[in-house]
PDB file of C-alpha atoms in Angstrom:
ATOM      1  CA  MET A   1      18.543  88.916 -88.204  1.00 51.00           C
ATOM      2  CA  ARG A   2      20.232  91.685 -90.164  1.00 55.00           C
ATOM      3  CA  ARG A   3      23.559  89.836 -90.170  1.00 58.00           C
ATOM      4  CA  PHE A   4      21.873  86.708 -91.553  1.00 53.00           C
ATOM      5  CA  THR A   5      20.183  88.658 -94.334  1.00 62.00           C
ATOM      6  CA  THR A   6      23.498  90.300 -95.279  1.00 64.00           C
ATOM      7  CA  LEU A   7      25.210  86.898 -95.370  1.00 57.00           C
ATOM      8  CA  ALA A   8      22.356  85.445 -97.426  1.00 62.00           C
ATOM      9  CA  VAL A   9      22.552  88.254-100.001  1.00 63.00           C
ATOM     10  CA  SER A  10      26.333  88.023-100.211  1.00 65.00           C
ATOM     11  CA  ALA A  11      26.138  84.224-100.743  1.00 67.00           C
ATOM     12  CA  ALA A  12      23.472  84.684-103.409  1.00 65.00           C
ATOM     13  CA  ILE A  13      25.615  87.268-105.251  1.00 71.00           C
ATOM     14  CA  ALA A  14      28.736  85.133-105.034  1.00 65.00           C
ATOM     15  CA  GLY A  15      26.761  82.113-106.142  1.00 64.00           C
ATOM     16  CA  GLY A  16      25.395  84.037-109.125  1.00 61.00           C
ATOM     17  CA  VAL A  17      28.846  84.922-110.282  1.00 53.00           C
ATOM     18  CA  LEU A  18      30.042  81.372-109.975  1.00 50.00           C
ATOM     19  CA  PHE A  19      26.867  79.924-111.546  1.00 50.00           C
ATOM     20  CA  SER A  20      27.308  82.047-114.615  1.00 52.00           C
ATOM     21  CA  ALA A  21      30.714  80.415-115.197  1.00 48.00           C
ATOM     22  CA  VAL A  22      29.634  76.818-114.684  1.00 48.00           C
ATOM     23  CA  PRO A  23      28.586  75.906-118.268  1.00 48.00           C
ATOM     24  CA  ALA A  24      32.051  76.697-119.712  1.00 46.00           C
ATOM     25  CA  GLN A  25      34.264  75.723-116.854  1.00 45.00           C
ATOM     26  CA  ALA A  26      34.704  71.992-117.414  1.00 52.00           C
ATOM     27  CA  ALA A  27      33.182  68.899-118.875  1.00 53.00           C
ATOM     28  CA  VAL A  28      33.389  65.416-117.472  1.00 51.00           C
ATOM     29  CA  SER A  29      34.108  62.685-120.020  1.00 52.00           C
ATOM     30  CA  ALA A  30      32.701  59.193-119.981  1.00 54.00           C
ATOM     31  CA  LYS A  31      35.843  57.988-118.144  1.00 59.00           C
ATOM     32  CA  GLY A  32      35.279  60.486-115.352  1.00 60.00           C
ATOM     33  CA  GLN A  33      38.030  62.775-116.499  1.00 62.00           C
ATOM     34  CA  VAL A  34      37.584  66.517-116.293  1.00 65.00           C
ATOM     35  CA  THR A  35      38.380  68.390-119.474  1.00 73.00           C
ATOM     36  CA  CYS A  36      38.616  72.168-119.841  1.00 85.00           C
ATOM     37  CA  HIS A  37      37.482  73.892-123.056  1.00 91.00           C
ATOM     38  CA  ILE A  38      39.905  76.781-122.779  1.00 92.00           C
ATOM     39  CA  ASP A  39      39.034  78.282-126.208  1.00 93.00           C
ATOM     40  CA  GLN A  40      35.349  78.414-125.314  1.00 95.00           C
ATOM     41  CA  MET A  41      36.022  79.809-121.888  1.00 95.00           C
ATOM     42  CA  ASP A  42      38.291  82.482-123.319  1.00 96.00           C
ATOM     43  CA  ALA A  43      35.604  83.496-125.846  1.00 96.00           C
ATOM     44  CA  GLN A  44      33.067  83.802-123.043  1.00 96.00           C
ATOM     45  CA  ALA A  45      35.436  85.917-120.986  1.00 97.00           C
ATOM     46  CA  LYS A  46      36.024  88.216-123.950  1.00 97.00           C
ATOM     47  CA  GLU A  47      32.225  88.480-124.562  1.00 97.00           C
ATOM     48  CA  HIS A  48      31.722  89.467-120.897  1.00 97.00           C
ATOM     49  CA  LYS A  49      34.449  92.126-121.169  1.00 97.00           C
ATOM     50  CA  TYR A  50      32.862  93.436-124.402  1.00 97.00           C
ATOM     51  CA  LYS A  51      29.431  93.680-122.674  1.00 97.00           C
ATOM     52  CA  ALA A  52      31.109  95.491-119.760  1.00 97.00           C
ATOM     53  CA  ALA A  53      32.588  98.071-121.984  1.00 97.00           C
ATOM     54  CA  LYS A  54      29.299  98.554-123.811  1.00 97.00           C
ATOM     55  CA  LEU A  55      27.467  98.924-120.527  1.00 96.00           C
ATOM     56  CA  ASP A  56      30.116 101.459-119.251  1.00 96.00           C
ATOM     57  CA  ARG A  57      29.568 103.562-122.367  1.00 96.00           C
ATOM     58  CA  ALA A  58      25.837 103.435-121.701  1.00 96.00           C
ATOM     59  CA  GLY A  59      26.326 104.624-118.154  1.00 95.00           C
ATOM     60  CA  LYS A  60      25.273 101.367-116.511  1.00 96.00           C
ATOM     61  CA  HIS A  61      28.331 100.935-114.329  1.00 96.00           C
ATOM     62  CA  ALA A  62      26.856  98.485-111.842  1.00 96.00           C
ATOM     63  CA  ALA A  63      25.907  96.090-114.568  1.00 96.00           C
ATOM     64  CA  ALA A  64      29.335  96.588-116.182  1.00 97.00           C
ATOM     65  CA  LYS A  65      31.009  95.721-112.871  1.00 97.00           C
ATOM     66  CA  LYS A  66      29.053  92.438-112.778  1.00 97.00           C
ATOM     67  CA  GLU A  67      30.083  91.543-116.303  1.00 97.00           C
ATOM     68  CA  ARG A  68      33.724  92.198-115.442  1.00 97.00           C
ATOM     69  CA  ALA A  69      33.359  89.939-112.374  1.00 97.00           C
ATOM     70  CA  LYS A  70      32.015  87.164-114.640  1.00 97.00           C
ATOM     71  CA  ALA A  71      34.965  87.565-116.927  1.00 97.00           C
ATOM     72  CA  ARG A  72      37.427  87.437-114.029  1.00 97.00           C
ATOM     73  CA  SER A  73      35.770  84.322-112.727  1.00 96.00           C
ATOM     74  CA  ILE A  74      36.141  82.605-116.077  1.00 96.00           C
ATOM     75  CA  GLU A  75      39.769  83.734-116.461  1.00 96.00           C
ATOM     76  CA  LYS A  76      40.491  82.341-112.998  1.00 96.00           C
ATOM     77  CA  ARG A  77      39.061  78.971-114.064  1.00 94.00           C
ATOM     78  CA  ILE A  78      41.166  79.105-117.210  1.00 94.00           C
ATOM     79  CA  ARG A  79      44.285  79.656-115.107  1.00 95.00           C
ATOM     80  CA  GLN A  80      43.300  76.782-112.837  1.00 93.00           C
ATOM     81  CA  CYS A  81      42.837  74.516-115.829  1.00 91.00           C
ATOM     82  CA  ILE A  82      46.245  75.451-117.247  1.00 91.00           C
ATOM     83  CA  ASP A  83      47.960  75.031-113.898  1.00 91.00           C
ATOM     84  CA  SER A  84      46.379  71.643-113.415  1.00 86.00           C
ATOM     85  CA  GLU A  85      47.600  70.565-116.865  1.00 82.00           C
ATOM     86  CA  LYS A  86      51.169  71.712-116.038  1.00 84.00           C
ATOM     87  CA  ASN A  87      51.287  70.153-112.600  1.00 83.00           C
ATOM     88  CA  ASN A  88      49.440  66.931-113.236  1.00 77.00           C
ATOM     89  CA  PRO A  89      51.861  63.979-113.203  1.00 73.00           C
ATOM     90  CA  GLY A  90      49.282  61.685-114.886  1.00 70.00           C
ATOM     91  CA  PRO A  91      47.317  58.739-113.775  1.00 71.00           C
ATOM     92  CA  PHE A  92      48.515  56.478-110.961  1.00 70.00           C
ATOM     93  CA  GLY A  93      50.742  53.625-111.991  1.00 56.00           C
ATOM     94  CA  LYS A  94      51.994  55.199-115.165  1.00 55.00           C
TER      95      LYS A  94
END
């Protein structure tokens, strides 16, 4: 039972970090294409870093760690978007 609880808590924490990045990560157009709004995502990552620094100065290190994790998650998504743009050969048949 203890192992299940630990796994459930870990999954909830990981899901929370990922869920916080979902609104900025990508948008699906009417044609079904996924588009990344890198400028917005970068702004969100910078905002999370700013909050983390502010929380560190206030002595709230655990909350600052969470904010830095959110920023890293968004930055990872930005790298994925950029990599997919570089490595995408385009639609089939073109």
